[in-house]
mmCIF file of N, CA, C and O in Angstrom:
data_model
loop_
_atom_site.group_PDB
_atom_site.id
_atom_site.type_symbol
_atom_site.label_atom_id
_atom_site.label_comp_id
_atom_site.label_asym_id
_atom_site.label_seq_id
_atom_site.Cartn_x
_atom_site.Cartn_y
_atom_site.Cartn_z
ATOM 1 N N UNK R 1 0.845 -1.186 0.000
ATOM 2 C CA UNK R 1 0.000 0.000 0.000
ATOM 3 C C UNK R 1 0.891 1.250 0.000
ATOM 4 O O UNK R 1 2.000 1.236 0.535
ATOM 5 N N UNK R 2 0.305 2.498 -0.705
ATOM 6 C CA UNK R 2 1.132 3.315 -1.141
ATOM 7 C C UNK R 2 1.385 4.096 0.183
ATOM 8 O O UNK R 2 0.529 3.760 1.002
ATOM 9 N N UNK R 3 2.186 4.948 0.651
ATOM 10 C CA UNK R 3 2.320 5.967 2.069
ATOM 11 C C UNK R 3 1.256 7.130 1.633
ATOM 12 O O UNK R 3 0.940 7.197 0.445
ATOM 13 N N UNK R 4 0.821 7.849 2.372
ATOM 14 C CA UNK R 4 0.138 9.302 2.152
ATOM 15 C C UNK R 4 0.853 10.238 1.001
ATOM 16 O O UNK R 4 0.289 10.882 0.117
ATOM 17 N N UNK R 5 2.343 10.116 1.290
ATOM 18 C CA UNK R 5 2.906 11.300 0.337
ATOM 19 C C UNK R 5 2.896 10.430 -0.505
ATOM 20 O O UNK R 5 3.228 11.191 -1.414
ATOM 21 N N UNK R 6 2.789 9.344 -1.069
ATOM 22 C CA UNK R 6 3.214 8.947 -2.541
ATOM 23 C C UNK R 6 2.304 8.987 -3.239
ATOM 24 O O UNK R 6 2.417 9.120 -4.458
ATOM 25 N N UNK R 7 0.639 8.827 -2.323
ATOM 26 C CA UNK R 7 -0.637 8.727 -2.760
ATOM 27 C C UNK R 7 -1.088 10.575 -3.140
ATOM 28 O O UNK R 7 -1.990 10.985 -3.871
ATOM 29 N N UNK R 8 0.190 11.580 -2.117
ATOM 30 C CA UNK R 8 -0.406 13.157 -2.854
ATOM 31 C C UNK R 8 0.529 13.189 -3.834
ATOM 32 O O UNK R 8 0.091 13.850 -4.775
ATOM 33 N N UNK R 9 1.698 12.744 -4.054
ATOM 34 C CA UNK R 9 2.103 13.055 -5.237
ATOM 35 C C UNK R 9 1.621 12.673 -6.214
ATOM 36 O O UNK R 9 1.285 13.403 -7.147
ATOM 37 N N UNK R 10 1.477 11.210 -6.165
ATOM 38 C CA UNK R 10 0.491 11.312 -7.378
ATOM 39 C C UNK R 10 -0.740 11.993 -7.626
ATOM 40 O O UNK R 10 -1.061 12.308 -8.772
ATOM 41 N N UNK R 11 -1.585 12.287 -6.443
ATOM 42 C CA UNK R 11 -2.141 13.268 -7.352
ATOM 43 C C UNK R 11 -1.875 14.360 -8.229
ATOM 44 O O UNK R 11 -2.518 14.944 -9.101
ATOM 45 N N UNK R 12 -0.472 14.484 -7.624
ATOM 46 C CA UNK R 12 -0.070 16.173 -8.311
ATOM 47 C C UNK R 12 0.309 15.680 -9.655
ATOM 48 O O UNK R 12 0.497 16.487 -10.565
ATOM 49 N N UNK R 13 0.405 14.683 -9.796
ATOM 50 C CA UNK R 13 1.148 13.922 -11.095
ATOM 51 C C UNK R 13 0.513 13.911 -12.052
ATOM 52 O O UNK R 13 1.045 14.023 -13.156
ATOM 53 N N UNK R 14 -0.973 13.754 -11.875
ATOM 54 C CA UNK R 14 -2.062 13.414 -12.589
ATOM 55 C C UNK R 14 -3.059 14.842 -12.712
ATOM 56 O O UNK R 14 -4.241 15.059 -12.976
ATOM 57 N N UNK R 15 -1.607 15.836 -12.286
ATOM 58 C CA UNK R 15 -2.291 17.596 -12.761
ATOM 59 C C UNK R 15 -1.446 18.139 -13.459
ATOM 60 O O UNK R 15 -1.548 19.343 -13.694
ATOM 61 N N UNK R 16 -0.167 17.224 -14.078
ATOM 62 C CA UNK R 16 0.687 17.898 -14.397
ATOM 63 C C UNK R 16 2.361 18.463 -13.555
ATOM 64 O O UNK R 16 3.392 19.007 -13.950
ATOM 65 N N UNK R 17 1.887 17.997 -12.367
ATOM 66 C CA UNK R 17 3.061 18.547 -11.207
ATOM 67 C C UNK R 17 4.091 17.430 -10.759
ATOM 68 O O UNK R 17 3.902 16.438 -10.055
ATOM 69 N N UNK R 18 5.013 17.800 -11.260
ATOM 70 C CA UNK R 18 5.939 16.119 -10.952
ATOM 71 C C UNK R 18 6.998 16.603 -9.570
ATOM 72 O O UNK R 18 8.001 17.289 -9.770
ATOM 73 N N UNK R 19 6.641 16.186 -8.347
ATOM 74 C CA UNK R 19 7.477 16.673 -7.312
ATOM 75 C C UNK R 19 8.693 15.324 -7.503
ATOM 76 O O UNK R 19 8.382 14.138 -7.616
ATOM 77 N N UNK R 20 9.714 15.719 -7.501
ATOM 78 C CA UNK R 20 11.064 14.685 -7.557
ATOM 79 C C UNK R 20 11.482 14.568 -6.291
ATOM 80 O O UNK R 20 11.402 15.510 -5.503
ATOM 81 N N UNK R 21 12.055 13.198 -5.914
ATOM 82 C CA UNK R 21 12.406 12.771 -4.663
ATOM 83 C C UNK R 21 13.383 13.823 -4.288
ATOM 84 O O UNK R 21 13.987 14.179 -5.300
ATOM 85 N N UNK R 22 13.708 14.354 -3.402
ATOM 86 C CA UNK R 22 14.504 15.499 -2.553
ATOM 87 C C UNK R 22 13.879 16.806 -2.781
ATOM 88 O O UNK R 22 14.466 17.888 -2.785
ATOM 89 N N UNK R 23 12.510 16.577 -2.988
ATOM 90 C CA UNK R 23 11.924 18.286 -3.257
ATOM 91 C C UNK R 23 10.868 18.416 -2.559
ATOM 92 O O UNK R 23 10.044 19.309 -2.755
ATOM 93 N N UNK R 24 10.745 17.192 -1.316
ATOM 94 C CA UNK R 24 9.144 17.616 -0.446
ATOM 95 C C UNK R 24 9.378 18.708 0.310
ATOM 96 O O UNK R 24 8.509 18.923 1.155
ATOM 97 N N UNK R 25 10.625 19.756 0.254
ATOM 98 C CA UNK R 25 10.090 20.934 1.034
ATOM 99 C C UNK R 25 10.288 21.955 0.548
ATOM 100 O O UNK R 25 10.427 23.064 1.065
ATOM 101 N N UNK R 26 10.322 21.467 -1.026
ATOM 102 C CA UNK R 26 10.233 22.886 -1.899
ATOM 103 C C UNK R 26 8.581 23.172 -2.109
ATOM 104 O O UNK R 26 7.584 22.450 -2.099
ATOM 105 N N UNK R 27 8.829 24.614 -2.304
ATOM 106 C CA UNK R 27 7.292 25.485 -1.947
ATOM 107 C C UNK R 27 6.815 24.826 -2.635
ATOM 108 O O UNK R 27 7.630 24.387 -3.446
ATOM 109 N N UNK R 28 5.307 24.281 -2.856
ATOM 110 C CA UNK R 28 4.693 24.014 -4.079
ATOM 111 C C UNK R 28 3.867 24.836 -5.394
ATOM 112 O O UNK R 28 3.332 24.489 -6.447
ATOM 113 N N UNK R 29 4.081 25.977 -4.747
ATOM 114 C CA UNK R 29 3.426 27.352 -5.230
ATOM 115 C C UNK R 29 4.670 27.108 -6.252
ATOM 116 O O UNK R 29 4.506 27.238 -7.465
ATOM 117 N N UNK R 30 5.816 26.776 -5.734
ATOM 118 C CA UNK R 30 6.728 27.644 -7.385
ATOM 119 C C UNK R 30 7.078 26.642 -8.334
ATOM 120 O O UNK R 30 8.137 26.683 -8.959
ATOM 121 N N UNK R 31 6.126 25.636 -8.480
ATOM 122 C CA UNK R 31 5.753 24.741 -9.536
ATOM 123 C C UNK R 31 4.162 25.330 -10.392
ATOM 124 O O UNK R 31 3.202 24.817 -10.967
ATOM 125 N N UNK R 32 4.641 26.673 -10.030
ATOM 126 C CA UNK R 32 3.017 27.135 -10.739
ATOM 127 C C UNK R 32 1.168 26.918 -10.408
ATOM 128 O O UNK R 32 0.153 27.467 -10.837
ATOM 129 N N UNK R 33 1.341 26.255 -9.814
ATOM 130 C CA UNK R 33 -0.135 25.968 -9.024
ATOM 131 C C UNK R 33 -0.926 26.917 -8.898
ATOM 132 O O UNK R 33 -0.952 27.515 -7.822
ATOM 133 N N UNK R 34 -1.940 27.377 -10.170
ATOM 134 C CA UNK R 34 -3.122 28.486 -9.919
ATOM 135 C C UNK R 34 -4.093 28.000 -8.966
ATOM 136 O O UNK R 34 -4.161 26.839 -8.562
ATOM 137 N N UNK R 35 -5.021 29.198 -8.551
ATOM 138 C CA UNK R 35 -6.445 28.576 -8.213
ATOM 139 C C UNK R 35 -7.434 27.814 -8.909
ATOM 140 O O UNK R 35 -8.405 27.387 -8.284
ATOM 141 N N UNK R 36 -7.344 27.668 -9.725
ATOM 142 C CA UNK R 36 -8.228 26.334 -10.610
ATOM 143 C C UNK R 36 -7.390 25.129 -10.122
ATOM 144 O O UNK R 36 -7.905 24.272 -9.403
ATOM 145 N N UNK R 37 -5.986 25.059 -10.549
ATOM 146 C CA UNK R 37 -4.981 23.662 -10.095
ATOM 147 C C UNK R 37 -5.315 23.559 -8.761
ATOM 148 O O UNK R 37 -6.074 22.655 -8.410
ATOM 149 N N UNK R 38 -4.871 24.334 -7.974
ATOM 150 C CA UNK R 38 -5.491 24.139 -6.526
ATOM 151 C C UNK R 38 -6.517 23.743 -6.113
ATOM 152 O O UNK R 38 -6.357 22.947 -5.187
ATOM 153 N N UNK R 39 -8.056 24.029 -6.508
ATOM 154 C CA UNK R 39 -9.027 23.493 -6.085
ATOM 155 C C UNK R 39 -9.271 21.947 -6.309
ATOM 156 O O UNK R 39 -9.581 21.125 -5.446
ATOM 157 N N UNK R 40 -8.992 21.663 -8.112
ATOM 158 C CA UNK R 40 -8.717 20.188 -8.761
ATOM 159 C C UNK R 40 -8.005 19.114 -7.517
ATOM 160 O O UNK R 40 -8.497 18.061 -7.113
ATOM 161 N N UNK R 41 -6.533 19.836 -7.019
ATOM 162 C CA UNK R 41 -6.204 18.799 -6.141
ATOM 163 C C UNK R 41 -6.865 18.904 -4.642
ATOM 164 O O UNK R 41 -6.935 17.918 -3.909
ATOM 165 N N UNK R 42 -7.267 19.995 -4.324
ATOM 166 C CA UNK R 42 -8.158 19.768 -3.211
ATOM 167 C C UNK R 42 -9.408 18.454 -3.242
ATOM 168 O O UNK R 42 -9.693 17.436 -2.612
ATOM 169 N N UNK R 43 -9.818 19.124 -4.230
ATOM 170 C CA UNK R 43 -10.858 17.733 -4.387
ATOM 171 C C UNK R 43 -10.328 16.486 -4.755
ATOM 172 O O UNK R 43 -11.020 15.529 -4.407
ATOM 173 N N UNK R 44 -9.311 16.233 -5.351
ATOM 174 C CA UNK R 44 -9.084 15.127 -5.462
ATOM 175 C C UNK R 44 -8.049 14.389 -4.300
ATOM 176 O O UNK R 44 -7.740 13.199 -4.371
ATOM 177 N N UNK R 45 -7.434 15.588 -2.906
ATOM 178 C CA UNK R 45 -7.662 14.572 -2.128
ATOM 179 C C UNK R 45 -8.264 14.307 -0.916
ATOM 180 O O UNK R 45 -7.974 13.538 0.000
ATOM 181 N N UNK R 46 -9.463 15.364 -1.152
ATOM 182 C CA UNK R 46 -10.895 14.736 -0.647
ATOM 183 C C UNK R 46 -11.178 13.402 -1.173
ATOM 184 O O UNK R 46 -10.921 12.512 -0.361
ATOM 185 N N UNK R 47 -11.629 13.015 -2.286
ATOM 186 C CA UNK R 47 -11.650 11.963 -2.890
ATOM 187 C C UNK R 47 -10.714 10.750 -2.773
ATOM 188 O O UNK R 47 -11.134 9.615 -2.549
ATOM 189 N N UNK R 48 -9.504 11.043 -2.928
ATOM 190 C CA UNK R 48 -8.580 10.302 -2.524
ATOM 191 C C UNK R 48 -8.628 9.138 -0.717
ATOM 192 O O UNK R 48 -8.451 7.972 -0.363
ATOM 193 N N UNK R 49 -8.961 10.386 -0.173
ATOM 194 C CA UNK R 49 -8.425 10.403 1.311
ATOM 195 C C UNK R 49 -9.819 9.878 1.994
ATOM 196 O O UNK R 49 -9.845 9.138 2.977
ATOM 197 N N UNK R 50 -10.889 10.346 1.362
ATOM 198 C CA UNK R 50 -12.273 9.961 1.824
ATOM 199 C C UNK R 50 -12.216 11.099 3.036
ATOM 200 O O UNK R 50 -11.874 10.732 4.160
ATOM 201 N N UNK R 51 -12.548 12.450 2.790
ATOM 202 C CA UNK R 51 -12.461 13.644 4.105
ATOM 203 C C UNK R 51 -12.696 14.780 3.386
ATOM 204 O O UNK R 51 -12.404 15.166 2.254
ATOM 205 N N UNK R 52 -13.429 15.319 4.526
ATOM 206 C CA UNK R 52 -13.343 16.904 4.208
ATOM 207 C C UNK R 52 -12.313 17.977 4.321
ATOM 208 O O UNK R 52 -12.060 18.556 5.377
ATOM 209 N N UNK R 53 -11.849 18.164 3.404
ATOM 210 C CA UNK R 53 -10.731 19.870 4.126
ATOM 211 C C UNK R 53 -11.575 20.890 4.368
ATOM 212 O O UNK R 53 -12.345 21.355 3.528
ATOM 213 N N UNK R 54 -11.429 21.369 5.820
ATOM 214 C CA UNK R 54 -12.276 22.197 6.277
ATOM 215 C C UNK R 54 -11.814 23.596 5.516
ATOM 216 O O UNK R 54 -10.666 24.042 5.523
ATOM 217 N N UNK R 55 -12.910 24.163 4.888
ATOM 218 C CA UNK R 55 -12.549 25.708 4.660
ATOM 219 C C UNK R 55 -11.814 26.457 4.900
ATOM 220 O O UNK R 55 -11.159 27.009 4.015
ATOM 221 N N UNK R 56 -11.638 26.798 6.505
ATOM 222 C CA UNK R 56 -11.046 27.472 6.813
ATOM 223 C C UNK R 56 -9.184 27.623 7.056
ATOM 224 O O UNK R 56 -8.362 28.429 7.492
ATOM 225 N N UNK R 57 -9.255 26.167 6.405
ATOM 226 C CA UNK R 57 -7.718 26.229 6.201
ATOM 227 C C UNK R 57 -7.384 25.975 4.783
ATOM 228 O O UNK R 57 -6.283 25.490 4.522
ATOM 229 N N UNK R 58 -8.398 26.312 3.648
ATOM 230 C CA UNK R 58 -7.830 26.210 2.487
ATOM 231 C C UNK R 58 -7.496 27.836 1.570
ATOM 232 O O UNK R 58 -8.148 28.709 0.997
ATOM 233 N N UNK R 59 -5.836 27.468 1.946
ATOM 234 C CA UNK R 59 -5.473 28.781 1.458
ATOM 235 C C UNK R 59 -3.732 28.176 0.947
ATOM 236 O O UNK R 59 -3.045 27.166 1.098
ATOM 237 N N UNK R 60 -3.662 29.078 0.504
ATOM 238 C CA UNK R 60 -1.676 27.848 -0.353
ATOM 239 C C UNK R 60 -1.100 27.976 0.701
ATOM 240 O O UNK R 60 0.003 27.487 0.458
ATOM 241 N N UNK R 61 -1.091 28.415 2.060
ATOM 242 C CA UNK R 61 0.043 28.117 3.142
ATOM 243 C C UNK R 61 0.084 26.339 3.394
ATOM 244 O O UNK R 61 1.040 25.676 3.796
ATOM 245 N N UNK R 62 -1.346 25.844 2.994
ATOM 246 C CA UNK R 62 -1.341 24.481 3.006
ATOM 247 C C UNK R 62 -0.304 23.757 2.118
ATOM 248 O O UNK R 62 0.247 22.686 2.372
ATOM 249 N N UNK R 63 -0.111 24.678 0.835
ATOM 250 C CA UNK R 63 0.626 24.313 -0.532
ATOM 251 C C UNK R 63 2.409 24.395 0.497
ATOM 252 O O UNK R 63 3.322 24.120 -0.281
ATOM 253 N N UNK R 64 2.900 24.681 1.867
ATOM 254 C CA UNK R 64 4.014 24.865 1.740
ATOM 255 C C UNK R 64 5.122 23.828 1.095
ATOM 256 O O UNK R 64 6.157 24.268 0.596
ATOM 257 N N UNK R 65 4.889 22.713 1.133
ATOM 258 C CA UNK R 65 5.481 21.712 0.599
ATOM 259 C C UNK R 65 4.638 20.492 0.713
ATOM 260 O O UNK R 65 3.602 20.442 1.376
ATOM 261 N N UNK R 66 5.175 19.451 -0.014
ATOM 262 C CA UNK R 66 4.512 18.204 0.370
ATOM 263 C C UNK R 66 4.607 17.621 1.659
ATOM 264 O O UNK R 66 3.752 17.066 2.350
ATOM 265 N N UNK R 67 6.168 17.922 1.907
ATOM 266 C CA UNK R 67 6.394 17.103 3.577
ATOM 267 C C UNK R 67 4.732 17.905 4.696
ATOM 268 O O UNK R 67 3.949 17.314 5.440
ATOM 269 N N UNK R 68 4.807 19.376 4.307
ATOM 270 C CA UNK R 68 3.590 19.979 5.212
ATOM 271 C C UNK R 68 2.317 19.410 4.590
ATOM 272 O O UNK R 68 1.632 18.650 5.274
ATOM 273 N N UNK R 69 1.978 19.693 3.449
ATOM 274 C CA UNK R 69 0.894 18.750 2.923
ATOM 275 C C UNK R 69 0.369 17.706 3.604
ATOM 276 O O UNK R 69 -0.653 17.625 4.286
ATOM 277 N N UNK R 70 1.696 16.460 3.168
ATOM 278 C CA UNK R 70 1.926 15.442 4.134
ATOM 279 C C UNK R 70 1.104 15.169 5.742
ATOM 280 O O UNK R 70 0.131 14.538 6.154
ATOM 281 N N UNK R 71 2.252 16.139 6.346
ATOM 282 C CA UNK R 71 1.497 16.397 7.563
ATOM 283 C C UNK R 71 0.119 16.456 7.666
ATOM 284 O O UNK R 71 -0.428 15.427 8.064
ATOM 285 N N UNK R 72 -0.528 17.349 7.422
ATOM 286 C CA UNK R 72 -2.010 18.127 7.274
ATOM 287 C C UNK R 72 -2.496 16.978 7.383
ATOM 288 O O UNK R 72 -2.891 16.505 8.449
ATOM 289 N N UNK R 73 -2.526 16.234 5.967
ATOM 290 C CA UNK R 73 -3.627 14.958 5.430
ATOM 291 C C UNK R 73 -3.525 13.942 6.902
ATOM 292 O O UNK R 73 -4.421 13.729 7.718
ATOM 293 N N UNK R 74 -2.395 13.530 6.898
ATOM 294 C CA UNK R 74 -2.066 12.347 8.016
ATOM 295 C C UNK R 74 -2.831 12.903 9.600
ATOM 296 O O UNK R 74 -3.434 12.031 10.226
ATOM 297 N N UNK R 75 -2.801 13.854 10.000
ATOM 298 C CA UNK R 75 -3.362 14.649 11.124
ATOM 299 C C UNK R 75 -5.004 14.178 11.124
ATOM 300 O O UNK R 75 -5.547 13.355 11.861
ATOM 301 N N UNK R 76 -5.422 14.759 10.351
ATOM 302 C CA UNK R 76 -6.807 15.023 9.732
ATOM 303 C C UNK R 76 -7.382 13.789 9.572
ATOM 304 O O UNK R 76 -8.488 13.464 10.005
ATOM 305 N N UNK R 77 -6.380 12.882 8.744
ATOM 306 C CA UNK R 77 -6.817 11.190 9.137
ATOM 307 C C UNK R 77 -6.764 10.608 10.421
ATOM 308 O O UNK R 77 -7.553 9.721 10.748
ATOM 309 N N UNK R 78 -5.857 11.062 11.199
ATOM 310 C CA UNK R 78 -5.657 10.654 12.209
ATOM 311 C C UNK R 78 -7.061 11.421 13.209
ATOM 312 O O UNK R 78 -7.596 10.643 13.998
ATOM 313 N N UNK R 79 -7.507 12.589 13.174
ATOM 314 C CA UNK R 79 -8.858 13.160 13.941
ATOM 315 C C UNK R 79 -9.683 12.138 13.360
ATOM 316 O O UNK R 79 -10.036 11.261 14.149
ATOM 317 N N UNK R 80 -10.081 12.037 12.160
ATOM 318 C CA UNK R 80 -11.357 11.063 11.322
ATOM 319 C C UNK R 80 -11.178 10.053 11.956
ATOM 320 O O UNK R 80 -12.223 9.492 12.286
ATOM 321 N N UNK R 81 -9.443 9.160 12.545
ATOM 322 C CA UNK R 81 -9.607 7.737 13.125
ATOM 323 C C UNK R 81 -9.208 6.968 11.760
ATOM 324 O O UNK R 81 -9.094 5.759 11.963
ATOM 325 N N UNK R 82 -8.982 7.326 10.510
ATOM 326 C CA UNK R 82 -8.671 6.382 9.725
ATOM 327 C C UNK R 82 -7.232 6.288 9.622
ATOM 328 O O UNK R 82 -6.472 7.241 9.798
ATOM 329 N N UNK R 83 -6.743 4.629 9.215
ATOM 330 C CA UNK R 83 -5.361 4.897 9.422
ATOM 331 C C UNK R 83 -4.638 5.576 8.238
ATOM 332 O O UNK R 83 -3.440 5.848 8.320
#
């Protein structure tokens, strides 16, 4: 089974965004990520993850890297109880 970050990179993969191994704490903003790209992977890892991202934290400070990404999702699974 894939880890969390391999399961968000690929999403980013499947938008066009190829994060390369030694770059989870490069910004993800400076791979170009508009607000249309942004919302696409929001939802898809709602979808992915089976969860809501609450509103009030969707803003690109979430985008700081994947390792933070990372974090976020795993947290958030971890409140929901899923492993």
């Amino acid at each position: 089974m894939d880890t969390v970050k391999e399961r968000i990179r690929s999403i980013f993969e499947t938008q066009g965004y190829f994060i390369e191994m030694g770059e989870e704490d490069v910004n993800l903003l400076d791979y170009g990520i508009d607000s249309i790209a942004f919302m696409s992977i929001i939802i898809e890892l709602e979808e992915e993850f089976n969860c809501i991202i609450p509103d009030g934290v969707l803003d690109f400070e979430l985008f700081k890297s994947l390792n933070a990404l990372t974090s976020f999702i795993e947290t958030l699974l971890q409140d929901k109880g899923t492993p």
